């Protein structure tokens, strides 16, 4: 009997326990942080009377509502229709702590640049953000690290300089910005982005602006995806530019709302396919 118990305990240790641990890791809620770009003060791009901040919030809210129904995910969002949500409303009161976080990251990265362990590259041109928005973005990164967030999804719509807000531009299509390959969170972020990209490409064209035409666009400067290597390796971060704000599908309320729903659904499929891939058939 003792011999049987001993053999059984070895069997458990070698075969059963690892399986249980793997399942425990799989069923633990995946922590997703959704960041609808800009806010009610700085609304980003604009076409006619349509503000990017409102579009970002509409899509991010739909992604949030879909993922909240799946118990495999623990979902957070930085703002809702009432403004910044509880966890993020007081970020500007934490200015000193966030600035220390930012400056420490910059010093470490500068040391790597000086030693030749990090190479600066040309990036896709971006509009600069004001001090408060930059502070919030670095604050989101700090919060994501401290709260062991698995993925940050930044929701945006694209634009480029036009004569007036009613002008229809020449560029169209979507792209997904990912961290530069030298950043700690690059590999996992790129894998998540690829899954989302695969879904969006089924319905939407890739950006025809040359710097974004690969579909997945690495970047060193965007705070959202970890500028200055501010995100831990385990924190995947992608910034989705779903399309250009003046595209035809956004010019009427009905087609705009349909596009939001479709984009949100495809994004969720991509997220789920990444974290819970379907086993290959035998």
mmCIF file of C-alpha atoms in Angstrom:
data_model
loop_
_atom_site.group_PDB
_atom_site.id
_atom_site.type_symbol
_atom_site.label_atom_id
_atom_site.label_comp_id
_atom_site.label_asym_id
_atom_site.label_seq_id
_atom_site.Cartn_x
_atom_site.Cartn_y
_atom_site.Cartn_z
ATOM 1 C CA UNK A 1 0.000 0.000 0.000
ATOM 2 C CA UNK A 2 2.789 2.386 0.919
ATOM 3 C CA UNK A 3 4.532 1.549 -2.345
ATOM 4 C CA UNK A 4 1.308 2.310 -4.257
ATOM 5 C CA UNK A 5 0.880 5.683 -2.497
ATOM 6 C CA UNK A 6 4.479 6.565 -3.214
ATOM 7 C CA UNK A 7 4.106 5.739 -6.917
ATOM 8 C CA UNK A 8 0.782 7.621 -7.069
ATOM 9 C CA UNK A 9 2.354 10.704 -5.472
ATOM 10 C CA UNK A 10 5.135 10.619 -8.085
ATOM 11 C CA UNK A 11 2.482 10.374 -10.820
ATOM 12 C CA UNK A 12 0.689 13.424 -9.408
ATOM 13 C CA UNK A 13 3.896 15.428 -9.165
ATOM 14 C CA UNK A 14 5.022 14.637 -12.705
ATOM 15 C CA UNK A 15 1.761 14.646 -14.651
ATOM 16 C CA UNK A 16 -1.252 16.076 -12.820
ATOM 17 C CA UNK A 17 0.190 19.056 -10.922
ATOM 18 C CA UNK A 18 1.781 20.681 -13.988
ATOM 19 C CA UNK A 19 -1.546 20.348 -15.829
ATOM 20 C CA UNK A 20 -3.432 21.965 -12.966
ATOM 21 C CA UNK A 21 -0.918 24.786 -12.821
ATOM 22 C CA UNK A 22 -1.254 25.366 -16.544
ATOM 23 C CA UNK A 23 -5.043 25.451 -16.264
ATOM 24 C CA UNK A 24 -4.825 27.800 -13.295
ATOM 25 C CA UNK A 25 -2.679 30.157 -15.350
ATOM 26 C CA UNK A 26 -5.131 29.947 -18.236
ATOM 27 C CA UNK A 27 -8.304 30.614 -16.259
ATOM 28 C CA UNK A 28 -6.852 33.494 -14.245
ATOM 29 C CA UNK A 29 -8.579 36.664 -15.546
ATOM 30 C CA UNK A 30 -6.567 38.468 -18.217
ATOM 31 C CA UNK A 31 -6.284 42.124 -17.202
ATOM 32 C CA UNK A 32 -7.083 44.522 -20.051
ATOM 33 C CA UNK A 33 -6.771 48.304 -19.842
ATOM 34 C CA UNK A 34 -8.647 50.257 -22.536
ATOM 35 C CA UNK A 35 -7.531 53.822 -23.238
ATOM 36 C CA UNK A 36 -9.892 55.858 -25.435
ATOM 37 C CA UNK A 37 -7.494 58.478 -26.803
ATOM 38 C CA UNK A 38 -7.733 62.160 -25.812
ATOM 39 C CA UNK A 39 -10.556 63.545 -23.650
ATOM 40 C CA UNK A 40 -13.246 66.204 -23.426
ATOM 41 C CA UNK A 41 -10.676 69.003 -23.137
ATOM 42 C CA UNK A 42 -8.179 67.905 -25.779
ATOM 43 C CA UNK A 43 -10.261 65.966 -28.309
ATOM 44 C CA UNK A 44 -7.619 65.179 -30.940
ATOM 45 C CA UNK A 45 -8.644 65.164 -34.600
ATOM 46 C CA UNK A 46 -11.878 66.602 -35.936
ATOM 47 C CA UNK A 47 -13.915 66.257 -39.115
ATOM 48 C CA UNK A 48 -16.877 68.610 -39.367
ATOM 49 C CA UNK A 49 -18.662 68.333 -36.028
ATOM 50 C CA UNK A 50 -17.240 64.901 -35.228
ATOM 51 C CA UNK A 51 -14.508 64.829 -32.589
ATOM 52 C CA UNK A 52 -11.978 62.027 -32.394
ATOM 53 C CA UNK A 53 -12.275 61.809 -28.597
ATOM 54 C CA UNK A 54 -15.971 60.896 -28.956
ATOM 55 C CA UNK A 55 -15.200 58.296 -31.631
ATOM 56 C CA UNK A 56 -12.443 56.779 -29.504
ATOM 57 C CA UNK A 57 -14.764 56.541 -26.519
ATOM 58 C CA UNK A 58 -17.553 54.959 -28.575
ATOM 59 C CA UNK A 59 -15.349 52.127 -29.856
ATOM 60 C CA UNK A 60 -13.499 51.598 -26.565
ATOM 61 C CA UNK A 61 -16.795 51.412 -24.674
ATOM 62 C CA UNK A 62 -18.089 48.721 -27.013
ATOM 63 C CA UNK A 63 -14.871 46.718 -26.593
ATOM 64 C CA UNK A 64 -15.222 47.147 -22.816
ATOM 65 C CA UNK A 65 -18.849 45.983 -22.804
ATOM 66 C CA UNK A 66 -18.068 42.891 -24.879
ATOM 67 C CA UNK A 67 -15.045 41.836 -22.816
ATOM 68 C CA UNK A 68 -16.882 42.444 -19.510
ATOM 69 C CA UNK A 69 -19.264 39.639 -20.457
ATOM 70 C CA UNK A 70 -16.376 37.165 -20.622
ATOM 71 C CA UNK A 71 -15.265 36.031 -17.160
ATOM 72 C CA UNK A 72 -11.819 35.232 -18.519
ATOM 73 C CA UNK A 73 -11.115 38.978 -18.662
ATOM 74 C CA UNK A 74 -10.817 41.667 -16.006
ATOM 75 C CA UNK A 75 -11.382 44.924 -17.895
ATOM 76 C CA UNK A 76 -10.601 48.551 -17.021
ATOM 77 C CA UNK A 77 -11.222 51.735 -18.998
ATOM 78 C CA UNK A 78 -9.610 55.134 -18.375
ATOM 79 C CA UNK A 79 -12.700 57.241 -19.115
ATOM 80 C CA UNK A 80 -16.405 56.879 -19.798
ATOM 81 C CA UNK A 81 -19.259 59.237 -20.648
ATOM 82 C CA UNK A 82 -18.796 60.964 -17.290
ATOM 83 C CA UNK A 83 -15.087 61.675 -17.733
ATOM 84 C CA UNK A 84 -12.074 59.899 -16.277
ATOM 85 C CA UNK A 85 -13.006 56.825 -14.262
ATOM 86 C CA UNK A 86 -12.249 56.342 -10.569
ATOM 87 C CA UNK A 87 -8.805 54.798 -10.942
ATOM 88 C CA UNK A 88 -7.602 57.552 -13.265
ATOM 89 C CA UNK A 89 -9.456 60.734 -12.304
ATOM 90 C CA UNK A 90 -6.793 62.011 -9.912
ATOM 91 C CA UNK A 91 -3.679 61.348 -12.001
ATOM 92 C CA UNK A 92 -2.734 65.018 -12.160
ATOM 93 C CA UNK A 93 -2.516 65.095 -8.350
ATOM 94 C CA UNK A 94 0.189 62.419 -8.602
ATOM 95 C CA UNK A 95 2.371 64.593 -10.802
ATOM 96 C CA UNK A 96 5.582 64.245 -8.781
ATOM 97 C CA UNK A 97 5.462 60.448 -8.620
ATOM 98 C CA UNK A 98 4.734 60.179 -12.336
ATOM 99 C CA UNK A 99 7.527 62.627 -13.211
ATOM 100 C CA UNK A 100 9.986 60.603 -11.137
ATOM 101 C CA UNK A 101 8.842 57.444 -12.960
ATOM 102 C CA UNK A 102 9.335 59.179 -16.329
ATOM 103 C CA UNK A 103 12.724 60.708 -15.490
ATOM 104 C CA UNK A 104 14.131 57.460 -14.112
ATOM 105 C CA UNK A 105 13.118 55.652 -17.303
ATOM 106 C CA UNK A 106 14.698 58.365 -19.462
ATOM 107 C CA UNK A 107 17.985 58.173 -17.527
ATOM 108 C CA UNK A 108 18.176 54.395 -17.881
ATOM 109 C CA UNK A 109 17.424 54.576 -21.597
ATOM 110 C CA UNK A 110 19.943 57.382 -22.122
ATOM 111 C CA UNK A 111 22.566 55.201 -20.487
ATOM 112 C CA UNK A 112 21.771 52.429 -22.974
ATOM 113 C CA UNK A 113 21.981 54.885 -25.866
ATOM 114 C CA UNK A 114 25.354 56.171 -24.661
ATOM 115 C CA UNK A 115 26.700 52.633 -24.288
ATOM 116 C CA UNK A 116 25.429 51.633 -27.713
ATOM 117 C CA UNK A 117 22.862 49.151 -26.348
ATOM 118 C CA UNK A 118 19.921 51.104 -27.762
ATOM 119 C CA UNK A 119 19.781 52.656 -31.217
ATOM 120 C CA UNK A 120 17.618 55.680 -31.944
ATOM 121 C CA UNK A 121 15.607 55.431 -35.172
ATOM 122 C CA UNK A 122 13.496 57.696 -37.319
ATOM 123 C CA UNK A 123 9.821 57.485 -36.379
ATOM 124 C CA UNK A 124 6.555 58.198 -38.112
ATOM 125 C CA UNK A 125 5.745 61.903 -37.537
ATOM 126 C CA UNK A 126 3.284 62.539 -34.697
ATOM 127 C CA UNK A 127 1.575 65.597 -33.297
ATOM 128 C CA UNK A 128 3.042 66.607 -29.946
ATOM 129 C CA UNK A 129 0.870 66.320 -26.839
ATOM 130 C CA UNK A 130 0.548 68.905 -24.114
ATOM 131 C CA UNK A 131 2.073 68.448 -20.671
ATOM 132 C CA UNK A 132 -1.116 67.226 -18.987
ATOM 133 C CA UNK A 133 -1.818 64.562 -21.625
ATOM 134 C CA UNK A 134 1.813 63.390 -21.543
ATOM 135 C CA UNK A 135 1.582 63.161 -17.765
ATOM 136 C CA UNK A 136 -1.584 61.069 -17.994
ATOM 137 C CA UNK A 137 -0.046 58.735 -20.571
ATOM 138 C CA UNK A 138 3.040 58.124 -18.455
ATOM 139 C CA UNK A 139 0.698 57.716 -15.498
ATOM 140 C CA UNK A 140 -1.254 55.040 -17.346
ATOM 141 C CA UNK A 141 2.015 53.191 -17.997
ATOM 142 C CA UNK A 142 3.014 53.441 -14.348
ATOM 143 C CA UNK A 143 -0.421 52.192 -13.238
ATOM 144 C CA UNK A 144 -0.305 49.330 -15.750
ATOM 145 C CA UNK A 145 3.070 48.165 -14.421
ATOM 146 C CA UNK A 146 1.980 48.391 -10.788
ATOM 147 C CA UNK A 147 -1.339 46.621 -11.398
ATOM 148 C CA UNK A 148 0.097 43.821 -13.550
ATOM 149 C CA UNK A 149 -1.979 44.704 -16.590
ATOM 150 C CA UNK A 150 -1.645 42.119 -19.363
ATOM 151 C CA UNK A 151 -2.596 44.369 -22.262
ATOM 152 C CA UNK A 152 -3.228 48.051 -22.945
ATOM 153 C CA UNK A 153 -5.370 48.854 -25.983
ATOM 154 C CA UNK A 154 -5.193 52.496 -27.095
ATOM 155 C CA UNK A 155 -8.123 53.460 -29.326
ATOM 156 C CA UNK A 156 -7.624 56.235 -31.893
ATOM 157 C CA UNK A 157 -8.713 57.506 -35.298
ATOM 158 C CA UNK A 158 -6.205 58.943 -37.728
ATOM 159 C CA UNK A 159 -5.770 62.338 -39.355
ATOM 160 C CA UNK A 160 -3.202 64.588 -40.981
ATOM 161 C CA UNK A 161 -3.152 68.361 -41.597
ATOM 162 C CA UNK A 162 -6.020 69.581 -43.821
ATOM 163 C CA UNK A 163 -7.041 73.117 -44.872
ATOM 164 C CA UNK A 164 -10.320 73.011 -42.895
ATOM 165 C CA UNK A 165 -12.123 70.567 -40.640
ATOM 166 C CA UNK A 166 -14.610 69.907 -43.467
ATOM 167 C CA UNK A 167 -11.907 68.922 -45.958
ATOM 168 C CA UNK A 168 -11.794 65.258 -46.994
ATOM 169 C CA UNK A 169 -8.212 64.050 -47.103
ATOM 170 C CA UNK A 170 -6.473 61.710 -49.521
ATOM 171 C CA UNK A 171 -5.366 59.039 -47.030
ATOM 172 C CA UNK A 172 -7.457 56.201 -45.662
ATOM 173 C CA UNK A 173 -7.107 52.871 -43.889
ATOM 174 C CA UNK A 174 -5.985 51.536 -40.511
ATOM 175 C CA UNK A 175 -2.670 50.814 -38.861
ATOM 176 C CA UNK A 176 -1.557 49.482 -35.484
ATOM 177 C CA UNK A 177 1.403 51.057 -33.707
ATOM 178 C CA UNK A 178 3.620 48.694 -31.716
ATOM 179 C CA UNK A 179 6.683 49.221 -29.488
ATOM 180 C CA UNK A 180 10.117 49.405 -31.098
ATOM 181 C CA UNK A 181 11.754 45.929 -31.144
ATOM 182 C CA UNK A 182 14.334 47.146 -28.611
ATOM 183 C CA UNK A 183 11.695 47.829 -25.946
ATOM 184 C CA UNK A 184 11.039 45.226 -23.251
ATOM 185 C CA UNK A 185 7.368 44.733 -24.173
ATOM 186 C CA UNK A 186 7.921 44.610 -27.929
ATOM 187 C CA UNK A 187 7.618 40.890 -28.705
ATOM 188 C CA UNK A 188 4.386 40.219 -26.838
ATOM 189 C CA UNK A 189 2.855 43.492 -28.029
ATOM 190 C CA UNK A 190 3.638 42.641 -31.649
ATOM 191 C CA UNK A 191 2.024 39.225 -31.267
ATOM 192 C CA UNK A 192 -1.155 40.767 -29.833
ATOM 193 C CA UNK A 193 -1.171 43.422 -32.557
ATOM 194 C CA UNK A 194 -0.811 40.772 -35.250
ATOM 195 C CA UNK A 195 -3.918 38.975 -34.002
ATOM 196 C CA UNK A 196 -5.949 42.189 -34.004
ATOM 197 C CA UNK A 197 -4.525 43.209 -37.386
ATOM 198 C CA UNK A 198 -5.533 39.859 -38.901
ATOM 199 C CA UNK A 199 -9.161 40.489 -37.927
ATOM 200 C CA UNK A 200 -9.365 44.154 -38.949
ATOM 201 C CA UNK A 201 -7.796 43.389 -42.315
ATOM 202 C CA UNK A 202 -10.726 41.112 -43.160
ATOM 203 C CA UNK A 203 -12.955 44.186 -43.445
ATOM 204 C CA UNK A 204 -10.746 47.281 -43.678
ATOM 205 C CA UNK A 205 -7.867 48.386 -45.872
ATOM 206 C CA UNK A 206 -4.403 49.117 -44.504
ATOM 207 C CA UNK A 207 -3.387 52.777 -44.326
ATOM 208 C CA UNK A 208 -2.192 54.100 -47.680
ATOM 209 C CA UNK A 209 0.019 56.712 -46.028
ATOM 210 C CA UNK A 210 3.486 55.355 -46.771
ATOM 211 C CA UNK A 211 4.926 55.432 -43.204
ATOM 212 C CA UNK A 212 1.984 53.281 -42.031
ATOM 213 C CA UNK A 213 1.535 51.090 -45.086
ATOM 214 C CA UNK A 214 3.031 47.956 -43.509
ATOM 215 C CA UNK A 215 -0.007 47.754 -41.243
ATOM 216 C CA UNK A 216 2.057 47.177 -38.098
ATOM 217 C CA UNK A 217 4.116 50.290 -37.378
ATOM 218 C CA UNK A 218 6.962 50.112 -34.807
ATOM 219 C CA UNK A 219 7.587 53.334 -32.884
ATOM 220 C CA UNK A 220 9.976 54.666 -30.229
ATOM 221 C CA UNK A 221 8.286 57.962 -29.411
ATOM 222 C CA UNK A 222 4.663 57.167 -28.597
ATOM 223 C CA UNK A 223 4.219 57.243 -24.817
ATOM 224 C CA UNK A 224 1.153 55.030 -25.159
ATOM 225 C CA UNK A 225 3.154 52.006 -26.279
ATOM 226 C CA UNK A 226 6.084 52.487 -23.927
ATOM 227 C CA UNK A 227 8.299 55.426 -24.931
ATOM 228 C CA UNK A 228 11.546 55.421 -22.954
ATOM 229 C CA UNK A 229 10.931 51.734 -22.230
ATOM 230 C CA UNK A 230 8.439 52.642 -19.520
ATOM 231 C CA UNK A 231 6.347 49.461 -19.780
ATOM 232 C CA UNK A 232 7.312 46.123 -18.236
ATOM 233 C CA UNK A 233 7.945 43.200 -20.584
ATOM 234 C CA UNK A 234 4.658 41.589 -19.488
ATOM 235 C CA UNK A 235 2.555 44.656 -20.374
ATOM 236 C CA UNK A 236 1.519 44.391 -24.001
ATOM 237 C CA UNK A 237 0.551 47.726 -25.501
ATOM 238 C CA UNK A 238 -0.842 48.583 -28.931
ATOM 239 C CA UNK A 239 -2.246 51.782 -30.373
ATOM 240 C CA UNK A 240 -4.881 51.225 -33.047
ATOM 241 C CA UNK A 241 -5.582 53.953 -35.605
ATOM 242 C CA UNK A 242 -8.837 52.480 -36.899
ATOM 243 C CA UNK A 243 -9.070 54.688 -39.966
ATOM 244 C CA UNK A 244 -8.945 58.330 -41.007
ATOM 245 C CA UNK A 245 -11.574 60.446 -39.333
ATOM 246 C CA UNK A 246 -13.032 61.854 -42.569
ATOM 247 C CA UNK A 247 -13.593 58.498 -44.331
ATOM 248 C CA UNK A 248 -16.995 57.931 -45.927
ATOM 249 C CA UNK A 249 -18.235 55.450 -43.327
ATOM 250 C CA UNK A 250 -18.150 58.179 -40.635
ATOM 251 C CA UNK A 251 -20.089 60.857 -42.483
ATOM 252 C CA UNK A 252 -23.559 59.706 -41.393
ATOM 253 C CA UNK A 253 -24.694 58.587 -37.964
ATOM 254 C CA UNK A 254 -25.966 55.170 -39.070
ATOM 255 C CA UNK A 255 -22.830 54.127 -40.963
ATOM 256 C CA UNK A 256 -20.623 55.566 -38.220
ATOM 257 C CA UNK A 257 -22.324 53.540 -35.493
ATOM 258 C CA UNK A 258 -22.209 50.394 -37.621
ATOM 259 C CA UNK A 259 -18.468 50.889 -38.153
ATOM 260 C CA UNK A 260 -17.877 51.347 -34.405
ATOM 261 C CA UNK A 261 -19.670 48.085 -33.653
ATOM 262 C CA UNK A 262 -17.820 46.201 -36.364
ATOM 263 C CA UNK A 263 -14.395 47.539 -35.358
ATOM 264 C CA UNK A 264 -15.005 46.710 -31.708
ATOM 265 C CA UNK A 265 -16.132 43.147 -32.513
ATOM 266 C CA UNK A 266 -13.122 42.460 -34.732
ATOM 267 C CA UNK A 267 -10.764 43.871 -32.111
ATOM 268 C CA UNK A 268 -12.235 41.627 -29.419
ATOM 269 C CA UNK A 269 -11.877 38.569 -31.649
ATOM 270 C CA UNK A 270 -8.217 39.451 -32.131
ATOM 271 C CA UNK A 271 -7.675 39.873 -28.385
ATOM 272 C CA UNK A 272 -9.377 36.580 -27.582
ATOM 273 C CA UNK A 273 -7.514 34.719 -30.329
ATOM 274 C CA UNK A 274 -4.227 35.922 -28.875
ATOM 275 C CA UNK A 275 -4.879 35.068 -25.230
ATOM 276 C CA UNK A 276 -6.937 31.925 -25.853
ATOM 277 C CA UNK A 277 -5.839 30.480 -29.197
ATOM 278 C CA UNK A 278 -7.838 27.617 -30.622
ATOM 279 C CA UNK A 279 -5.779 24.389 -30.470
ATOM 280 C CA UNK A 280 -4.832 23.101 -33.918
ATOM 281 C CA UNK A 281 -7.029 20.276 -35.180
ATOM 282 C CA UNK A 282 -5.445 16.833 -35.372
#
